[in-house]
Coordinates of C-alpha atoms and ligand atoms in Angstrom, one line a residue:
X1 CA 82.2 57.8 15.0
X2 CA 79.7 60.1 16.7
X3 CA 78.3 58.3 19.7
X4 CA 74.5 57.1 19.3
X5 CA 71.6 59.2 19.8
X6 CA 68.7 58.3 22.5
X7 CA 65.3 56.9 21.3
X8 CA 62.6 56.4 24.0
X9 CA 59.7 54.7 22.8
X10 CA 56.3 54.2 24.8
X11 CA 53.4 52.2 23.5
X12 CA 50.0 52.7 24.3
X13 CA 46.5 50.6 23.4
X14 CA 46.8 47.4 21.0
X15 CA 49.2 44.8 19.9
X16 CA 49.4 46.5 16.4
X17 CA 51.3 49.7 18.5
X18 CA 53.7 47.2 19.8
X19 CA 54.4 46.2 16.5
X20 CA 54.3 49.6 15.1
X21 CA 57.1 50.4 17.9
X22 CA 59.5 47.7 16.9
X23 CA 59.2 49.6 13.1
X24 CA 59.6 52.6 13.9
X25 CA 62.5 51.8 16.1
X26 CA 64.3 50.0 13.5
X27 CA 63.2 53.0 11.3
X28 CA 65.0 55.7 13.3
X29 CA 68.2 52.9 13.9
X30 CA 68.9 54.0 10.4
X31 CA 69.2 57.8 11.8
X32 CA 71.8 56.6 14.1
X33 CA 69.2 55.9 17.0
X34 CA 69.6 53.2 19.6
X35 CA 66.6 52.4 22.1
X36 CA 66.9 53.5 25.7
X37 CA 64.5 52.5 28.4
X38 CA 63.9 56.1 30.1
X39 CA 62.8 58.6 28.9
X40 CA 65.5 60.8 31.4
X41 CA 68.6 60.3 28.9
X42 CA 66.7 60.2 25.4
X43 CA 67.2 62.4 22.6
X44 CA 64.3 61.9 21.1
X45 CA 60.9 60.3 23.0
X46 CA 58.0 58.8 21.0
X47 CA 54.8 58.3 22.5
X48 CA 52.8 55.3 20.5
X49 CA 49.4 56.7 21.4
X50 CA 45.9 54.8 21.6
X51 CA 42.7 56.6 20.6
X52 CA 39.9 54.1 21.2
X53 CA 38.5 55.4 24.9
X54 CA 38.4 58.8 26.4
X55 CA 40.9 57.9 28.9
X56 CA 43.6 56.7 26.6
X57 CA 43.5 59.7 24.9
X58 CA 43.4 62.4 27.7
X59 CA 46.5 60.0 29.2
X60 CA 48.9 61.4 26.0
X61 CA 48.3 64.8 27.1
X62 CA 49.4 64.3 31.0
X63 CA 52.4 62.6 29.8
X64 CA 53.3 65.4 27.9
X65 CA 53.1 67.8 30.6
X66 CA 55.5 65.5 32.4
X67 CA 57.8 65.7 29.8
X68 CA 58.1 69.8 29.6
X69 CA 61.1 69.9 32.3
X70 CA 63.1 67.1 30.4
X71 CA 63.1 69.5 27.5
X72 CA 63.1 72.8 30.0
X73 CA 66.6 70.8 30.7
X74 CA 67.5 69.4 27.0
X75 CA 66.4 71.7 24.7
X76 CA 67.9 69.3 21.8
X77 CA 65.5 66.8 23.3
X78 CA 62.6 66.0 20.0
X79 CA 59.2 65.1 21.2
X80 CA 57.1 62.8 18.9
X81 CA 53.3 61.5 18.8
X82 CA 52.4 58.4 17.1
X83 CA 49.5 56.4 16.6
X84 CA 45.9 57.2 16.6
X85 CA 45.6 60.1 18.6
X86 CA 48.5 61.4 16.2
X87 CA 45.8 60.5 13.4
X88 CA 42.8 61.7 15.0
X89 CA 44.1 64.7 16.4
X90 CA 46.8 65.9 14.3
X91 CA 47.7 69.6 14.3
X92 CA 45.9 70.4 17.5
X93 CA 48.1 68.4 19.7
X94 CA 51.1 70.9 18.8
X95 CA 48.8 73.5 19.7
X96 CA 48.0 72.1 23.1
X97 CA 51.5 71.3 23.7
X98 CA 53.8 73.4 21.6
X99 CA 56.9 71.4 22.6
X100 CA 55.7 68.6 20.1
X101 CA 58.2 68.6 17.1
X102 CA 56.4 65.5 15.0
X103 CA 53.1 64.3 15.2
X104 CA 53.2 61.3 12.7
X105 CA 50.0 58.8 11.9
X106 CA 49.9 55.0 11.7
X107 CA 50.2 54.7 7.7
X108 CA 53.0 57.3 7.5
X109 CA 55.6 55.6 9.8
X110 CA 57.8 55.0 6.7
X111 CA 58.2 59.1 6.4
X112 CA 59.9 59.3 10.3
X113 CA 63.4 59.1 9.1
X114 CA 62.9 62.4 7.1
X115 CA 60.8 63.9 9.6
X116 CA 62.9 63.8 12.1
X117 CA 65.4 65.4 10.1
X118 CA 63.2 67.9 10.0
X119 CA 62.9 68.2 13.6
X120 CA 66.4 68.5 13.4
X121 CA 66.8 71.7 11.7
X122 CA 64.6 73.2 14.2
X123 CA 60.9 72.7 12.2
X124 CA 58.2 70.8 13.3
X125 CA 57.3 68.0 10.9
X126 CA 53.4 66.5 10.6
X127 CA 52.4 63.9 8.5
X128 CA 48.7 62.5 8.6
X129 CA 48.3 61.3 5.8
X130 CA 46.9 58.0 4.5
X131 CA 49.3 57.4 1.1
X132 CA 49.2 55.1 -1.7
X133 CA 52.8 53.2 -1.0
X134 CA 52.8 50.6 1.3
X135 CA 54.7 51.5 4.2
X136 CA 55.6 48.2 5.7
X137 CA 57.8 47.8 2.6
X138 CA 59.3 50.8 3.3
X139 CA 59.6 49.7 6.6
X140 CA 61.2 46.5 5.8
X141 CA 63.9 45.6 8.5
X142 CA 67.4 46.9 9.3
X143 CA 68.2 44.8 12.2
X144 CA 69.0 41.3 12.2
X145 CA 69.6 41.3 15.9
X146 CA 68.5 37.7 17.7
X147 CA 65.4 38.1 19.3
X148 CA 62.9 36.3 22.1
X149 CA 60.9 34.0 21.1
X150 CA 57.6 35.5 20.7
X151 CA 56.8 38.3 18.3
X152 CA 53.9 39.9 16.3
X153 CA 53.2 40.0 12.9
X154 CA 50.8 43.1 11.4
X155 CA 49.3 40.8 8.2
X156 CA 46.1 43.1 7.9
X157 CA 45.6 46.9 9.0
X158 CA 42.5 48.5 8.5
X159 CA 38.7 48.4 9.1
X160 CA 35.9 49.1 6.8
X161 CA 33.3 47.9 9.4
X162 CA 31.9 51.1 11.1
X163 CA 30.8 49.9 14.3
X164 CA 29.0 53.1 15.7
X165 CA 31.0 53.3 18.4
X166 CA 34.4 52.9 17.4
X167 CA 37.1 54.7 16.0
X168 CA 39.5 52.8 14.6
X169 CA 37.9 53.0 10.9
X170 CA 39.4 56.6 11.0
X171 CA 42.0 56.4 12.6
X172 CA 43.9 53.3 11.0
X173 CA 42.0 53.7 7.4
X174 CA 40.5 51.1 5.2
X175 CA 41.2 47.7 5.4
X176 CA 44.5 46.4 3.7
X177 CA 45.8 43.3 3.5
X178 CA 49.9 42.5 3.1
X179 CA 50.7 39.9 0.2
X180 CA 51.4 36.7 1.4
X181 CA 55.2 36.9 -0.1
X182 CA 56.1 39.9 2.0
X183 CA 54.7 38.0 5.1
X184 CA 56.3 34.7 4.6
X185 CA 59.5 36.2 4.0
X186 CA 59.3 38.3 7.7
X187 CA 58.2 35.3 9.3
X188 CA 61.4 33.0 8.3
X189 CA 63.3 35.9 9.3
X190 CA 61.5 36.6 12.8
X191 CA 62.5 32.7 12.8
X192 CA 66.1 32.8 11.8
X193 CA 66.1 35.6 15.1
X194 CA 64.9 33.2 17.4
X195 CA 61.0 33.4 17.5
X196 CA 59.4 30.3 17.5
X197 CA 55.8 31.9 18.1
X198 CA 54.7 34.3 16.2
X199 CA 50.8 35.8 16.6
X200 CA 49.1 37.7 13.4
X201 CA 47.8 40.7 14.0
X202 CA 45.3 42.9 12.3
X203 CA 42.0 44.7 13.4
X204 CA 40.1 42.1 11.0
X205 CA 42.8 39.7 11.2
X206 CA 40.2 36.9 9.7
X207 CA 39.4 39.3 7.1
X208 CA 42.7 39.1 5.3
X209 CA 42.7 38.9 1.8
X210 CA 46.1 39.5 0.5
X211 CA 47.7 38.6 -3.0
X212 CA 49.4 35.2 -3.3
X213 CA 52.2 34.7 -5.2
X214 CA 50.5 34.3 -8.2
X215 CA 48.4 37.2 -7.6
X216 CA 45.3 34.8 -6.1
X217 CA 43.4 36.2 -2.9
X218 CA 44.3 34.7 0.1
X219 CA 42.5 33.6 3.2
X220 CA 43.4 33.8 6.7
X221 CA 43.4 29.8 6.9
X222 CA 45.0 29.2 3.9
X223 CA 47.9 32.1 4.7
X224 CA 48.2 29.8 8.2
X225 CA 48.6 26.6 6.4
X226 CA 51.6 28.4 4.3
X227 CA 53.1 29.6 8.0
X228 CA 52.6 25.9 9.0
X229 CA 55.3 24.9 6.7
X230 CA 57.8 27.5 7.6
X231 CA 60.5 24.7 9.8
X232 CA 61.3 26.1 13.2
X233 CA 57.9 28.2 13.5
X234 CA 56.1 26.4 16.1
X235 CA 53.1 28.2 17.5
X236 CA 50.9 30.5 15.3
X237 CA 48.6 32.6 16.9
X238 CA 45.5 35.4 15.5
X239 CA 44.1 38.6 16.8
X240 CA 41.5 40.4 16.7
X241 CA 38.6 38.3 14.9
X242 CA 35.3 39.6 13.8
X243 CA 32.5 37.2 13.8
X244 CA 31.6 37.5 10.6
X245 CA 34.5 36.5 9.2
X246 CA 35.0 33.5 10.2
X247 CA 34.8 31.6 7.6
X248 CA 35.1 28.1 7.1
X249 CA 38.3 26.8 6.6
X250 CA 39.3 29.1 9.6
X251 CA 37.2 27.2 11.8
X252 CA 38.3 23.9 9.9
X253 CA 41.8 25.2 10.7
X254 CA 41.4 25.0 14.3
X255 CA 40.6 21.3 14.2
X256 CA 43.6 20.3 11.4
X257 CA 46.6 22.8 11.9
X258 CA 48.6 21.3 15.0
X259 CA 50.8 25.1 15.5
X260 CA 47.3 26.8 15.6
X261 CA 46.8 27.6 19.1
X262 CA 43.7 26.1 20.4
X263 CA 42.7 30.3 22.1
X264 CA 40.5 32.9 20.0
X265 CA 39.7 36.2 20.7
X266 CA 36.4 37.0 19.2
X267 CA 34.7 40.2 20.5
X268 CA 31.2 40.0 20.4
X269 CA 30.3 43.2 22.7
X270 CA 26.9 42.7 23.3
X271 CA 24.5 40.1 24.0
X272 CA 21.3 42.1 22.6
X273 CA 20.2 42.3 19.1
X274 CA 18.6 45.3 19.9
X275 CA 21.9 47.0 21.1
X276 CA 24.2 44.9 18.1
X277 CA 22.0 46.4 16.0
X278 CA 22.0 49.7 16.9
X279 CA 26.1 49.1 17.3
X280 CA 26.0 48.3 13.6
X281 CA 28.0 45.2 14.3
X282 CA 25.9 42.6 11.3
X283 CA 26.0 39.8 13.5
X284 CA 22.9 38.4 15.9
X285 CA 23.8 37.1 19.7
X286 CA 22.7 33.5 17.9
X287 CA 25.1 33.9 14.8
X288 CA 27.6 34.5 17.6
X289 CA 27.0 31.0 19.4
X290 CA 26.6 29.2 16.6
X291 CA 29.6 29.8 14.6
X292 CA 32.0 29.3 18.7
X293 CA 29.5 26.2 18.7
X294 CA 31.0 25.1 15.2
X295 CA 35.0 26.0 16.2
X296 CA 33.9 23.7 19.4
X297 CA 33.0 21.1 17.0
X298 CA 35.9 21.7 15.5
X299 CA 38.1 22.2 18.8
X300 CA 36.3 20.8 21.2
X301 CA 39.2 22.2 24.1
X302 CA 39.4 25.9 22.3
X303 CA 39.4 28.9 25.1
X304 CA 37.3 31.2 24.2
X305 CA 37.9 35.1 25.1
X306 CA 36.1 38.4 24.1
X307 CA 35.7 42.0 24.1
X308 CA 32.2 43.8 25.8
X309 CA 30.9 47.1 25.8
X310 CA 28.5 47.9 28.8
X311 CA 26.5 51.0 29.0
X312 CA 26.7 51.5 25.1
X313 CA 23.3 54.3 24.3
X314 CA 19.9 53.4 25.1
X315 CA 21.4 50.0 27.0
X316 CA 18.3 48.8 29.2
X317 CA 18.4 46.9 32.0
X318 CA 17.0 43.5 29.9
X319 CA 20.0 44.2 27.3
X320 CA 22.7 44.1 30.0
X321 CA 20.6 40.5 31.2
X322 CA 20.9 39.2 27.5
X323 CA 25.2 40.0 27.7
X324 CA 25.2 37.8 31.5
X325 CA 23.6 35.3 29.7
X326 CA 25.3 35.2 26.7
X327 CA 28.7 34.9 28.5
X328 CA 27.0 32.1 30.9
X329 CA 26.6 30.4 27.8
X330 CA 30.1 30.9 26.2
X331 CA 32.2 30.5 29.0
X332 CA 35.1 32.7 28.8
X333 CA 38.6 31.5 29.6
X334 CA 39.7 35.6 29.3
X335 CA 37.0 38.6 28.1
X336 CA 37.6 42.4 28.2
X337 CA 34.7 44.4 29.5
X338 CA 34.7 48.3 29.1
X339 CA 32.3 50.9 29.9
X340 CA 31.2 52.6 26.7
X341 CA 33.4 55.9 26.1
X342 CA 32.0 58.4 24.0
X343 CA 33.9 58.9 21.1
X344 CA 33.4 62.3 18.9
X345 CA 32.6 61.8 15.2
X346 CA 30.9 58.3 15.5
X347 CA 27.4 57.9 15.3
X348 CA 26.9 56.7 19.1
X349 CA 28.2 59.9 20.1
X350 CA 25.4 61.7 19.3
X351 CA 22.9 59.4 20.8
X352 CA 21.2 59.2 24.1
X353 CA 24.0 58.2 26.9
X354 CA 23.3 55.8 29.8
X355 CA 23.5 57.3 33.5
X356 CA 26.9 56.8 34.3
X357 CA 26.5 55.1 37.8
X358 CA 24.4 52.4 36.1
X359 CA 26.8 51.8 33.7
X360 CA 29.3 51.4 36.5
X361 CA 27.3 48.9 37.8
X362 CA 26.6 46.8 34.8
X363 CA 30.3 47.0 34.4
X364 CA 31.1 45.5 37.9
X365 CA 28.5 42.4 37.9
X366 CA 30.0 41.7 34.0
X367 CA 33.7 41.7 35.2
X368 CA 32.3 39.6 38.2
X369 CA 31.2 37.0 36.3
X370 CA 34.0 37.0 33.5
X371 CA 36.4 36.6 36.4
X372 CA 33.8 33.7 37.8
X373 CA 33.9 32.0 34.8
X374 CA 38.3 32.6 34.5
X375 CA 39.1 31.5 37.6
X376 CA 37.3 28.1 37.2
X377 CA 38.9 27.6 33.9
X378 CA 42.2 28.4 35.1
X379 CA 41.5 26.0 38.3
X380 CA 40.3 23.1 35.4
X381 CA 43.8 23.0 34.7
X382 CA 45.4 21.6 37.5
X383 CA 46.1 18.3 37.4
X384 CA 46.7 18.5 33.5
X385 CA 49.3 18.6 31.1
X386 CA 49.7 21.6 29.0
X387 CA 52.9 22.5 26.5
X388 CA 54.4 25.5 28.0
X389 CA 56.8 28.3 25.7
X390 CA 59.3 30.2 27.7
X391 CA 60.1 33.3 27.6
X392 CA 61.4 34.6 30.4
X393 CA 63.1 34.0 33.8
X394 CA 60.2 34.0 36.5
X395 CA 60.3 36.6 39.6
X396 CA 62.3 34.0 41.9
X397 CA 65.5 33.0 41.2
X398 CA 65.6 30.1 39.1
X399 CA 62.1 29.6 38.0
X400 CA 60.8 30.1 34.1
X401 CA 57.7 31.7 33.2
X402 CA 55.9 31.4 30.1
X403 CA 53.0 30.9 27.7
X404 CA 50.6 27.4 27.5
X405 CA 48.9 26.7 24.2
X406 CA 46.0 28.7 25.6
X407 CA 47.9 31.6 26.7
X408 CA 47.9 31.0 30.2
X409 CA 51.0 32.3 32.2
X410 CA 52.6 29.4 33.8
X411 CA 55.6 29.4 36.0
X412 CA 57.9 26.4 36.8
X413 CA 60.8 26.5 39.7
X414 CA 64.0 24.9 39.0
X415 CA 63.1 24.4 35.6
X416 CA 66.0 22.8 33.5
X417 CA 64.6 24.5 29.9
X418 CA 66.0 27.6 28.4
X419 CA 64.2 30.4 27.0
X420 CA 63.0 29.2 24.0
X421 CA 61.8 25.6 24.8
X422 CA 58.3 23.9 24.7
X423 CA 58.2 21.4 27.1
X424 CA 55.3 19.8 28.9
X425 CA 54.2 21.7 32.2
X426 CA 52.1 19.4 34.7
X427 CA 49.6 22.0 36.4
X428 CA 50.3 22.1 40.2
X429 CA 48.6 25.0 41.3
X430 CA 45.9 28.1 40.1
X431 CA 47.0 31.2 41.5
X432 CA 44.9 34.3 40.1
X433 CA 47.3 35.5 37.3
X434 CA 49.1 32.6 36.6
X435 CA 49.8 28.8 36.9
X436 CA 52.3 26.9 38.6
X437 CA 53.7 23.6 37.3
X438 CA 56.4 21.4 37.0
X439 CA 58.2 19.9 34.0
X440 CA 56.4 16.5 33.2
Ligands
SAH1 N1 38.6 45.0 15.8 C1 38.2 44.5 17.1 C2 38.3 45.5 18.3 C3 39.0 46.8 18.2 S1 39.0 47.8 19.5 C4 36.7 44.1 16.9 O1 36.1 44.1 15.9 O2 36.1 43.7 17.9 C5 39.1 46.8 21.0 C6 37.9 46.8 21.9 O3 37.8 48.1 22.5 C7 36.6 46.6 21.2 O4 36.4 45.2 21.0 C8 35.6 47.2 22.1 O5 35.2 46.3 23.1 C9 36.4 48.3 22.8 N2 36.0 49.6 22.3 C10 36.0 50.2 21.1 N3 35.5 51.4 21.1 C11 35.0 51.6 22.3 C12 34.3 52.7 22.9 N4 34.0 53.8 22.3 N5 34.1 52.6 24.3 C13 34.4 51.5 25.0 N6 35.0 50.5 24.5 C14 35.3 50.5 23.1
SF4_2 FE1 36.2 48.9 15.5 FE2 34.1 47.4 14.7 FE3 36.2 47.7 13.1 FE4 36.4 46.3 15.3 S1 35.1 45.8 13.6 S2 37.9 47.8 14.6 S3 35.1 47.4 16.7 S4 34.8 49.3 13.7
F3S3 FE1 44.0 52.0 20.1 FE2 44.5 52.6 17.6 FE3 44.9 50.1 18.5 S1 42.9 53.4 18.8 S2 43.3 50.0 20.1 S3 46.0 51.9 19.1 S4 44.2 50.7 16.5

């Protein structure tokens, strides 16, 4: 038998990449691959790439260049871009940096093992394409190899929303959702492997719409109430929600379905109508309230988390006020704040841009106040009682780390639990990344 060749895989920008990652490695198992965790002694290096700001993009390019005296050294060496600079870019990142042998986009992944056959025979193999078969059957799984005991699960892929300064429309496609069959059947398995939490991803994740068994249209809630039943599955998790689609046996879902995890991600960007507007996003700063004011209702103890976009074009002064006091009023337990990035081909991009040092600014006093707001949430806990997933040994010998119902890391010392366990966790102690606790 000829010994194994050398994948490296590195994975840029959202959970669906890391997802993506784990397919495409199993993918390229089936070429006689095994993963490797350098990129020094691989024979072939993929780099899951992330489109959605400037600087995630320019960042493929430098790690290129780094690569150029690996393959000065290895000229068998096969250089691969995935993901949505792959799909955005295409053709011209071979002819930036000719050593690229594949350039491959999110809905072809099923294509690598040919591709890189190609590669093999000393062509270059590019595939952007957005085909009709569904590449997550295609895809389906080679390795039954156990497994920790979190994992992600790609349910919907896809936007048809357009917000004007965003990308991922083009770069990921329209909006598909995966029948409910096809996901049921990955998530036992991800079970039988070990998982015992396992989060739904899609860009519209509460948009999904798949086809039942008996050909019916799902919805997010009622695909979660299906997962409820699966025996061994015990957390179930969502990202990334729009607020429009939250509909309401979602929300209803939050106060009912024991394994939903009382956390939810739900960007909102902006605090102005004037700027939502002109973001194209279809939903008012109000609409926004109201509907986390309803999953409150619902689940009253629900963190909250979201995505912001300062400095987005024509932002005044009085618009950046409305987004402080829209996150005073939420009360984030996490939130993601980025400067707007200009992004060629969307709509924004054409429009007037705010001075950059202002937008640095508004940036800073947003992240102030989101860390404000996190660090007294995370400070609420002590004293409580929270379930705690492991997942990992901690930094010091024999302490456990691992995930609360709301996602906050928690560390225990001397813990008697094994990877894998839910046990109750008695806050001790807020530190600024993490809890510490001890088994109740
Ligand atoms: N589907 C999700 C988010 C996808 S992108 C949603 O509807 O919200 C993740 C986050 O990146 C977005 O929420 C937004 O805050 C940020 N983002 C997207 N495009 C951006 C741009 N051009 N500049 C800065 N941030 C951007
Ligand atoms: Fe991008 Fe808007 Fe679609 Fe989210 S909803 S992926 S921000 S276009
Ligand atoms: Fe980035 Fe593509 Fe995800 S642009 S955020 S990797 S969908």
């Amino acid at each position: 038998m000829s010994t194994p060749k050398k994948l490296f895989i590195k994975t840029y920008g959202c959970q669906m990449n890391v997802y993506d990652s784990e397919r495409m490695a199993e993918a390229l198992g089936g070429q006689g691959y095994v993963e490797t965790t350098t990129a020094d002694d691989a024979d072939m290096i993929l780099l899951n790439t992330c489109h959605i700001r400037e600087k995630a993009a320019e960042k493929v390019y430098s790690e290129l260049g780094r690569f150029k005296g690996l393959k000065a050294d290895k000229p068998d060496l096969k250089i691969g871009v995935a993901g949505c600079v792959a799909q955005a870019e295409g053709q011209e990142i071979m002819r930036r940096q000719p050593m690229v042998d594949l350039v491959v986009g999110p809905q072809s992944y099923h294509r690598l093992p040919e591709m890189e056959a190609k590669t093999r025979e000393g062509e270059k193999a590019l595939d952007t394409d957005f085909p009709e078969e569904d590449k997550f059957e295609k895809l389906k799984g080679r390795r039954k190899a156990q497994r920790g005991p979190t994992a992600f699960l790609t349910v919907q892929e896809g936007c048809d929303k357009f917000c004007a300064f965003c990308v991922v429309p083009y770069t990921r496609g329209a909006e598909v959702s995966r029948p409910v069959d096809r996901i049921l059947t990955e998530a036992r398995d991800l079970v039988e492997r070990g998982v015992r939490e396992i989060t739904l991803l899609g860009q519209n994740v509460n948009a999904y719409h798949g086809a039942g068994r008996d050909g019916s249209d799902y919805t997010l809630a009622k695909l979660i109430w299906d997962l409820d039943k699966v025996d061994g599955l015990e957390r179930i998790r969502f990202t990334t929600s729009h607020p429009n689609d939250m509909t309401d046996d979602l929300i209803e879902a939050h106060g009912t379905c024991s394994k939903l995890m009382p956390y939810l991600h739900l960007p909102v960007q902006s605090g102005s109508d004037r700027i939502l507007k002109r973001m194209n996003r279809s939903h008012t700063a109000e609409s926004y309230l109201r509907v986390i004011e309803r999953i409150r209702d619902a689940r009253p103890d629900i963190l909250m988390s979201g995505d912001f976009i300062v400095g987005f074009p024509e932002e005044t002064e009085e618009d950046f006020q409305a987004t402080l006091d829209l996150v005073e009023e939420v009360n984030y337990g996490y939130a993601y704040s980025f400067k707007y990035s200009t992004r060629p081909g969307t709509p924004a991009a054409e429009r007037a841009q705010v001075d950059a040092a202002q937008a640095d600014d508004r940036l800073q006093r947003l992240q102030s106040l989101i860390t404000r707001q996190q660090r007294a949430i995370q400070q609420s806990m002590v004293g409580r009682t929270v379930n705690v997933l492991f997942e990992k040994p901690g930094r010091l010998p024999g302490q456990m780390g691992g995930k609360s119902d709301y996602l906050h890391a928690v560390h225990v010392a001397d813990a008697p639990v094994q990877i894998g366990d839910i046990a109750p966790v008695r806050i001790v102690e807020a530190a600024t990344n993490s809890l510490a606790g001890v088994i109740d």
